[in-house]
CSV table of C-alpha atoms in Angstrom, one decimal:
chain,number,residue,atom,x,y,z
U,19,MET,CA,62.5,36.9,-20.3
U,20,SER,CA,66.7,36.0,-20.3
U,21,ALA,CA,67.4,36.3,-23.8
U,22,GLU,CA,69.1,32.8,-23.4
U,23,THR,CA,65.1,31.6,-23.9
U,24,ILE,CA,62.1,31.5,-25.4
U,25,SER,CA,57.8,31.8,-24.3
U,26,PHE,CA,55.7,30.3,-26.3
U,27,SER,CA,52.0,28.8,-24.9
U,28,VAL,CA,51.0,25.1,-25.7
U,29,SER,CA,47.6,24.4,-26.5
U,30,PHE,CA,45.9,20.9,-24.9
U,31,ARG,CA,42.1,20.3,-25.1
U,32,GLY,CA,40.9,23.6,-24.0
U,33,THR,CA,44.2,24.4,-21.6
U,34,THR,CA,46.8,27.4,-22.5
U,35,HIS,CA,50.4,26.0,-21.0
U,36,GLU,CA,52.4,28.7,-20.9
U,37,VAL,CA,56.8,27.0,-21.6
U,38,SER,CA,60.1,28.7,-21.7
U,39,LEU,CA,62.9,26.7,-22.8
U,40,ALA,CA,66.1,27.7,-24.6
U,41,PRO,CA,66.1,27.7,-28.5
U,42,ASP,CA,69.0,24.7,-28.4
U,43,ALA,CA,67.5,22.7,-26.3
U,44,PRO,CA,66.2,19.6,-27.7
U,45,LEU,CA,62.6,18.5,-28.9
U,46,ILE,CA,62.7,15.6,-26.8
U,47,ARG,CA,63.4,18.0,-23.5
U,48,LEU,CA,59.7,19.9,-24.4
U,49,GLU,CA,58.5,16.6,-25.2
U,50,ALA,CA,59.3,15.5,-21.2
U,51,LEU,CA,57.5,18.7,-19.9
U,52,LEU,CA,54.3,18.6,-21.9
U,53,GLU,CA,54.5,14.7,-21.2
U,54,GLU,CA,53.9,15.9,-17.1
U,55,LEU,CA,51.8,19.0,-17.8
U,56,THR,CA,49.4,16.9,-19.5
U,57,SER,CA,50.1,13.1,-19.2
U,58,VAL,CA,50.6,12.5,-23.0
U,59,PRO,CA,53.1,10.3,-23.6
U,60,PRO,CA,56.1,11.5,-26.2
U,61,THR,CA,54.8,8.8,-28.9
U,62,LEU,CA,51.5,10.0,-28.8
U,63,GLN,CA,51.6,14.5,-29.2
U,64,LYS,CA,50.9,15.6,-32.6
U,65,LEU,CA,53.1,19.5,-32.7
U,66,LEU,CA,50.7,21.8,-34.9
U,67,PHE,CA,51.8,25.7,-35.6
U,68,ARG,CA,51.7,27.5,-38.4
U,69,GLY,CA,51.3,24.8,-40.7
U,70,LYS,CA,54.0,22.8,-39.7
U,71,LYS,CA,53.5,19.1,-37.9
U,72,VAL,CA,56.3,18.1,-35.8
U,73,HIS,CA,56.3,14.4,-34.4
U,74,HIS,CA,57.8,12.7,-32.7
U,75,GLY,CA,61.8,11.2,-33.6
U,76,ASP,CA,62.8,14.8,-35.3
U,77,ASN,CA,66.3,15.0,-33.9
U,78,LEU,CA,66.0,18.8,-33.8
U,79,THR,CA,66.7,21.7,-31.6
U,80,LEU,CA,63.3,23.8,-30.7
U,81,ALA,CA,65.0,26.7,-32.9
U,82,GLN,CA,65.6,24.4,-36.1
U,83,ILE,CA,61.7,22.5,-35.7
U,84,GLY,CA,60.6,26.8,-36.2
U,85,LEU,CA,59.8,27.6,-32.6
U,86,ARG,CA,60.6,31.7,-31.6
U,87,ASP,CA,59.0,34.0,-28.8
U,88,GLY,CA,55.3,34.7,-28.9
U,89,ILE,CA,53.9,31.6,-31.1
U,90,ASN,CA,50.7,29.7,-29.6
U,91,VAL,CA,51.5,25.5,-30.4
U,92,GLN,CA,48.3,23.5,-30.5
U,93,MET,CA,48.9,19.8,-29.8
U,94,LEU,CA,46.5,16.8,-30.5
U,95,GLY,CA,47.3,13.2,-28.5
U,96,SER,CA,45.6,10.6,-25.9
U,97,THR,CA,47.1,10.0,-22.6
U,98,ALA,CA,47.8,7.2,-22.0
U,99,GLN,CA,45.5,6.8,-19.3
U,100,GLU,CA,43.0,7.4,-21.9
U,101,ILE,CA,44.7,4.2,-24.4
U,102,ASP,CA,45.0,1.7,-21.0
U,103,SER,CA,41.3,2.6,-20.7
U,104,VAL,CA,40.7,0.8,-24.5
U,105,ASN,CA,43.5,-2.1,-24.5
U,106,VAL,CA,41.9,-4.9,-26.6
U,107,THR,CA,40.4,-7.7,-24.1
U,108,GLU,CA,39.7,-10.4,-27.0
U,109,SER,CA,42.7,-12.8,-27.8
U,110,ASP,CA,44.9,-13.4,-31.5
U,111,HIS,CA,43.3,-16.7,-31.2
U,112,ARG,CA,39.8,-15.6,-30.5
U,113,ARG,CA,40.2,-12.4,-32.8
U,114,LYS,CA,41.2,-14.6,-35.7
U,115,GLU,CA,38.4,-17.6,-35.5
U,116,ARG,CA,36.1,-14.1,-35.8
U,117,ILE,CA,37.7,-12.6,-39.1
U,118,LEU,CA,37.6,-16.2,-40.6
U,119,ARG,CA,33.8,-16.9,-40.1
U,120,GLU,CA,33.4,-13.1,-40.9
U,121,ARG,CA,35.2,-13.6,-43.9
U,122,ALA,CA,33.2,-16.4,-45.1
U,123,LEU,CA,29.7,-14.1,-45.2
U,124,LYS,CA,29.0,-13.6,-48.2
U,125,PRO,CA,26.1,-11.2,-49.1
U,126,GLN,CA,22.5,-11.3,-49.2
U,127,VAL,CA,20.6,-9.3,-52.0
U,128,LYS,CA,17.8,-9.5,-50.5
U,129,VAL,CA,17.1,-10.8,-46.2
U,130,ARG,CA,13.7,-12.2,-44.9
U,131,SER,CA,14.2,-12.8,-41.2
U,132,THR,CA,11.0,-14.0,-39.0
U,133,GLY,CA,13.3,-13.0,-35.8
U,134,SER,CA,16.5,-12.7,-34.0
U,135,SER,CA,17.8,-14.3,-30.8
U,136,THR,CA,18.2,-13.7,-27.4
U,137,VAL,CA,21.8,-14.3,-27.5
U,138,ALA,CA,22.4,-12.3,-31.3
U,139,SER,CA,20.0,-9.6,-29.7
U,140,THR,CA,22.4,-9.2,-26.5
U,141,THR,CA,26.2,-10.0,-27.6
U,142,TYR,CA,25.8,-7.9,-30.9
U,143,VAL,CA,25.2,-4.9,-29.8
U,144,PHE,CA,27.4,-1.6,-28.8
U,145,HIS,CA,27.3,-2.3,-24.7
U,146,LYS,CA,27.9,0.8,-23.6
U,147,ILE,CA,26.4,4.3,-24.8
U,148,GLU,CA,28.9,7.4,-23.9
U,149,PRO,CA,28.5,10.7,-24.1
U,150,LEU,CA,31.4,13.8,-23.3
U,151,SER,CA,29.3,15.0,-20.2
U,152,HIS,CA,31.7,17.8,-20.4
U,153,LEU,CA,30.9,19.2,-23.4
U,154,PRO,CA,27.5,21.3,-24.2
U,155,LYS,CA,24.1,19.4,-24.7
U,156,PRO,CA,25.7,15.8,-23.0
U,157,GLU,CA,21.4,14.5,-23.2
U,158,THR,CA,21.1,15.1,-27.2
U,159,ALA,CA,24.4,13.8,-27.9
U,160,LEU,CA,23.2,10.8,-25.4
U,161,GLU,CA,19.7,11.1,-27.9
U,162,ARG,CA,21.8,10.2,-31.1
U,163,LEU,CA,23.9,8.1,-30.1
U,164,SER,CA,21.3,6.1,-28.7
U,165,LYS,CA,19.2,6.9,-31.6
U,166,LEU,CA,22.4,5.1,-34.1
U,167,SER,CA,22.8,1.7,-31.3
U,168,ASN,CA,19.6,1.4,-31.6
U,169,ASP,CA,19.0,1.8,-35.9
U,170,PRO,CA,17.4,-1.1,-37.1
U,171,ALA,CA,19.6,-1.3,-40.2
U,172,ILE,CA,22.7,-0.5,-37.8
U,173,ARG,CA,21.6,-3.7,-35.1
U,174,HIS,CA,20.7,-5.9,-38.6
U,175,ILE,CA,24.2,-5.9,-39.6
U,176,MET,CA,26.0,-6.1,-36.7
U,177,GLN,CA,23.4,-9.0,-36.0
U,178,LYS,CA,24.6,-10.4,-38.9
U,179,HIS,CA,28.2,-10.3,-39.0
U,180,LYS,CA,28.5,-10.8,-35.1
U,181,PHE,CA,29.4,-6.9,-34.2
U,182,SER,CA,30.2,-6.4,-30.9
U,183,VAL,CA,31.3,-2.7,-29.7
U,184,GLY,CA,32.7,-2.3,-25.9
U,185,VAL,CA,31.5,1.9,-26.1
U,186,LEU,CA,29.7,4.1,-28.6
U,187,THR,CA,30.9,7.4,-28.0
U,188,GLU,CA,31.9,10.8,-29.2
U,189,LEU,CA,34.8,12.4,-30.6
U,190,ALA,CA,35.5,16.2,-29.7
U,191,PRO,CA,35.7,19.1,-32.3
U,192,HIS,CA,38.9,20.0,-30.7
U,193,GLU,CA,40.7,16.7,-29.9
U,194,GLN,CA,41.1,15.1,-33.8
U,195,PRO,CA,39.7,18.1,-36.4
U,196,HIS,CA,41.0,16.4,-39.3
U,197,LEU,CA,38.8,12.7,-38.5
U,198,LEU,CA,35.0,11.7,-38.2
U,199,GLY,CA,35.4,8.6,-36.8
U,200,LEU,CA,37.8,6.5,-35.0
U,201,ASN,CA,37.4,2.3,-33.7
U,202,VAL,CA,39.8,1.5,-31.4
U,203,ASP,CA,41.4,-1.5,-31.6
U,204,ALA,CA,39.1,-3.7,-32.8
U,205,GLY,CA,35.7,-2.6,-31.4
U,206,GLN,CA,36.9,-1.8,-28.0
U,207,SER,CA,35.6,1.9,-28.7
U,208,ILE,CA,34.0,3.1,-31.5
U,209,LYS,CA,34.0,7.5,-31.0
U,210,LEU,CA,31.9,8.8,-34.1
U,211,ARG,CA,32.3,12.9,-34.8
U,212,ILE,CA,28.6,13.6,-34.3
U,213,ARG,CA,28.9,17.3,-33.5
U,214,THR,CA,29.9,20.4,-35.3
U,215,ASP,CA,32.7,23.2,-34.9
U,216,ALA,CA,30.8,25.3,-32.7
U,217,TYR,CA,30.0,22.2,-30.0
U,218,ASP,CA,26.7,22.8,-29.0
U,219,GLY,CA,25.3,22.0,-32.9
U,220,PHE,CA,25.0,18.1,-34.2
U,221,ARG,CA,25.8,16.9,-38.0
U,222,PRO,CA,23.2,15.4,-39.6
U,223,TYR,CA,22.5,11.9,-39.1
U,224,LEU,CA,22.6,9.8,-42.1
U,225,GLU,CA,26.5,10.9,-42.2
U,226,VAL,CA,27.4,9.9,-38.8
U,227,ARG,CA,25.7,6.6,-39.6
U,228,ARG,CA,27.5,6.2,-43.0
U,229,VAL,CA,30.9,6.6,-40.8
U,230,LEU,CA,29.5,4.0,-38.0
U,231,CYS,CA,29.8,1.6,-41.1
U,232,HIS,CA,32.6,2.2,-41.9
U,233,GLU,CA,34.6,2.2,-38.8
U,234,LEU,CA,32.6,-1.0,-37.9
U,235,ALA,CA,34.3,-2.8,-40.8
U,236,HIS,CA,36.9,-2.0,-39.0
U,237,ASN,CA,36.3,-4.7,-36.3
U,238,VAL,CA,37.8,-6.7,-38.6
U,239,TRP,CA,40.2,-4.5,-41.3
U,240,GLY,CA,42.5,-2.0,-39.9
U,241,ASP,CA,44.2,-0.6,-43.0
U,242,HIS,CA,41.7,0.6,-45.6
U,243,ASP,CA,42.9,-2.3,-48.5
U,244,ASN,CA,40.7,-3.9,-50.6
U,245,ASN,CA,39.8,-6.7,-48.0
U,246,PHE,CA,38.3,-4.1,-46.1
U,247,LYS,CA,36.9,-1.4,-48.5
U,248,GLU,CA,35.1,-5.1,-49.9
U,249,LEU,CA,33.9,-5.6,-46.2
U,250,ASN,CA,32.5,-1.5,-45.7
U,251,SER,CA,30.3,-1.7,-49.5
U,252,GLN,CA,28.7,-5.0,-48.2
U,253,LEU,CA,28.2,-3.1,-45.1
U,254,ASN,CA,26.4,-0.3,-46.7
U,255,SER,CA,24.6,-2.4,-49.6
U,256,GLU,CA,23.1,-4.2,-46.6
U,257,VAL,CA,21.9,-1.5,-45.0
U,258,ALA,CA,20.0,0.3,-48.1
U,259,GLU,CA,19.0,-3.3,-48.5
U,260,PHE,CA,17.6,-3.6,-45.4
U,261,GLU,CA,15.7,-0.6,-46.1
U,262,ALA,CA,14.4,-0.4,-49.1
U,263,ALA,CA,13.2,-4.2,-48.1
U,264,GLU,CA,11.9,-2.4,-45.2
U,265,LYS,CA,9.9,0.2,-47.0
U,266,ARG,CA,8.8,-3.0,-49.3
U,267,GLY,CA,7.1,-4.4,-46.2
U,268,THR,CA,9.1,-7.4,-47.3
U,269,HIS,CA,11.7,-7.5,-44.3
U,270,TYR,CA,10.3,-8.1,-40.8
U,271,LEU,CA,12.2,-8.4,-37.5
U,272,SER,CA,10.3,-9.0,-34.4
U,273,ASP,CA,12.0,-6.7,-32.1
U,274,LEU,CA,13.6,-3.6,-34.6
U,275,ARG,CA,11.1,-1.1,-36.1
U,276,GLY,CA,11.5,2.3,-37.1
U,277,ALA,CA,14.3,1.9,-39.5
U,278,TYR,CA,15.4,5.5,-40.6
U,279,LYS,CA,14.1,6.0,-44.3
U,280,PRO,CA,17.3,6.9,-47.1
U,281,SER,CA,16.6,10.8,-48.1
U,282,SER,CA,15.0,9.6,-51.3
U,283,ASN,CA,14.8,6.3,-53.6
U,284,GLU,CA,17.5,6.8,-55.9
U,285,GLU,CA,19.4,7.3,-52.8
U,286,ALA,CA,18.6,4.1,-51.6
U,287,GLU,CA,19.0,2.4,-54.9
U,288,ALA,CA,22.4,4.2,-55.9
U,289,LEU,CA,23.7,3.1,-53.1
U,290,ILE,CA,22.6,-0.5,-53.3
U,291,HIS,CA,24.3,-0.1,-56.7
U,292,VAL,CA,27.4,2.0,-56.3
U,293,LEU,CA,28.7,-0.4,-53.4
U,294,GLY,CA,27.9,-4.1,-55.0
U,295,GLY,CA,24.5,-5.0,-54.5
U,296,HIS,CA,21.7,-5.6,-57.0
U,297,GLY,CA,19.0,-3.1,-57.6
U,298,THR,CA,15.8,-3.1,-59.6
U,299,PRO,CA,16.8,-2.9,-63.8
U,300,LEU,CA,16.4,0.8,-64.6
U,301,GLY,CA,14.5,1.0,-67.6
U,302,ASP,CA,15.0,2.4,-71.6
U,303,SER,CA,13.7,6.0,-72.9
U,304,ALA,CA,11.1,5.9,-69.9
U,305,GLU,CA,13.8,6.1,-66.7
U,306,ASP,CA,16.5,7.9,-68.2
U,307,ARG,CA,15.8,11.0,-65.9
U,308,ARG,CA,15.6,8.1,-63.1
U,309,ARG,CA,19.0,7.2,-64.1
U,310,ARG,CA,20.3,10.8,-65.0
U,311,ALA,CA,19.3,10.8,-61.1
U,312,LEU,CA,20.7,7.9,-59.9
U,313,ASP,CA,24.2,7.5,-62.0
U,314,ALA,CA,24.2,11.9,-59.8
U,315,ALA,CA,23.5,10.1,-56.9
U,316,THR,CA,26.2,7.0,-57.3
U,317,ALA,CA,29.0,9.4,-58.1
U,318,ARG,CA,28.2,11.9,-55.3
U,319,LEU,CA,28.7,8.6,-52.7
U,320,ARG,CA,31.6,7.2,-54.3
U,321,LYS,CA,33.2,10.9,-53.1
U,322,GLU,CA,31.7,10.2,-49.6
U,323,GLU,CA,33.1,7.3,-49.7
U,324,GLU,CA,36.8,8.5,-50.4
U,325,GLU,CA,36.3,11.3,-48.6
U,326,LEU,CA,35.5,9.5,-45.1
U,327,GLU,CA,38.6,7.3,-45.3
U,328,LYS,CA,40.8,10.8,-45.0
U,329,SER,CA,39.2,11.3,-42.5
U,330,CYS,CA,39.4,7.9,-40.6
U,331,GLY,CA,41.9,8.3,-38.1
U,332,THR,CA,41.9,4.5,-37.2
U,333,THR,CA,44.3,3.0,-40.0
U,334,GLU,CA,46.8,5.9,-38.2
U,335,ARG,CA,46.2,5.7,-34.7
U,336,SER,CA,47.0,1.6,-35.5
U,337,LYS,CA,50.5,2.8,-36.9
U,338,LEU,CA,51.2,5.5,-34.7
U,339,ILE,CA,51.0,2.5,-31.6
U,340,SER,CA,52.2,-0.2,-33.8
U,341,GLN,CA,55.3,2.2,-33.7
U,342,SER,CA,55.6,3.6,-30.0
């Protein structure tokens, strides 16, 4: 090894690349080399090592960013081919019209339906399900994704809000470990973290479904602003109300059967309450314990939603693409 070079490794999606460059080489030199090795453009590369995060555009040398002999660097990013494959197909004019229609929709406390049209049941759906075949238990992943796509409450809100998603797929644990969900190009593709860090384990269904509701709201709003929060709350409220109504036997939909039940009556009512719906009024002294359970569930759901925003990559990706 020459004294005028430093040697380190760069790991990307399970593959390790050995790199040797001069310590005074600029960062763009390393980015160009990594693009040759991984097909990830410099603008989409994220380099992580020893608690540091290096972004494209840092006008520094390798020595200045802290690279030394023997360091292992973790790289995150999407290839140009992956970005191209999920380019939006909807024109700006059509998307604006769709947003205006959906904003005009008002939340309904109670929904009754005797059936759904053929057009709605075939248009406002997940058009393709794609598990990651190179990961363990792809058949289980396919089963989980299919269950989400056929969930009666999810299908209900998709048809009501006219949501159409091109591909429902999974987000690999190593791809972007800090993310639980990602909506690419307003519904062209939705990626969900359905696996645990062990790869062959799977996260609880209801947790993943809450992430899916969150990502569906990104079909309309890209940022986590008040418009997004209002729609996201409306979707979660409608899911809870749909299942509560079905449990009471007051909601019938001819082609949607076998709703996934909330974990408890208190949780279903808390979800409706915290997200802007209208639950059954609580009594006075006779309902004290139930009120305490409801308050606790409400606080937990609020906290979960705040954590979910931090684990959503849609806003981060939108900013990244707009800067590239």
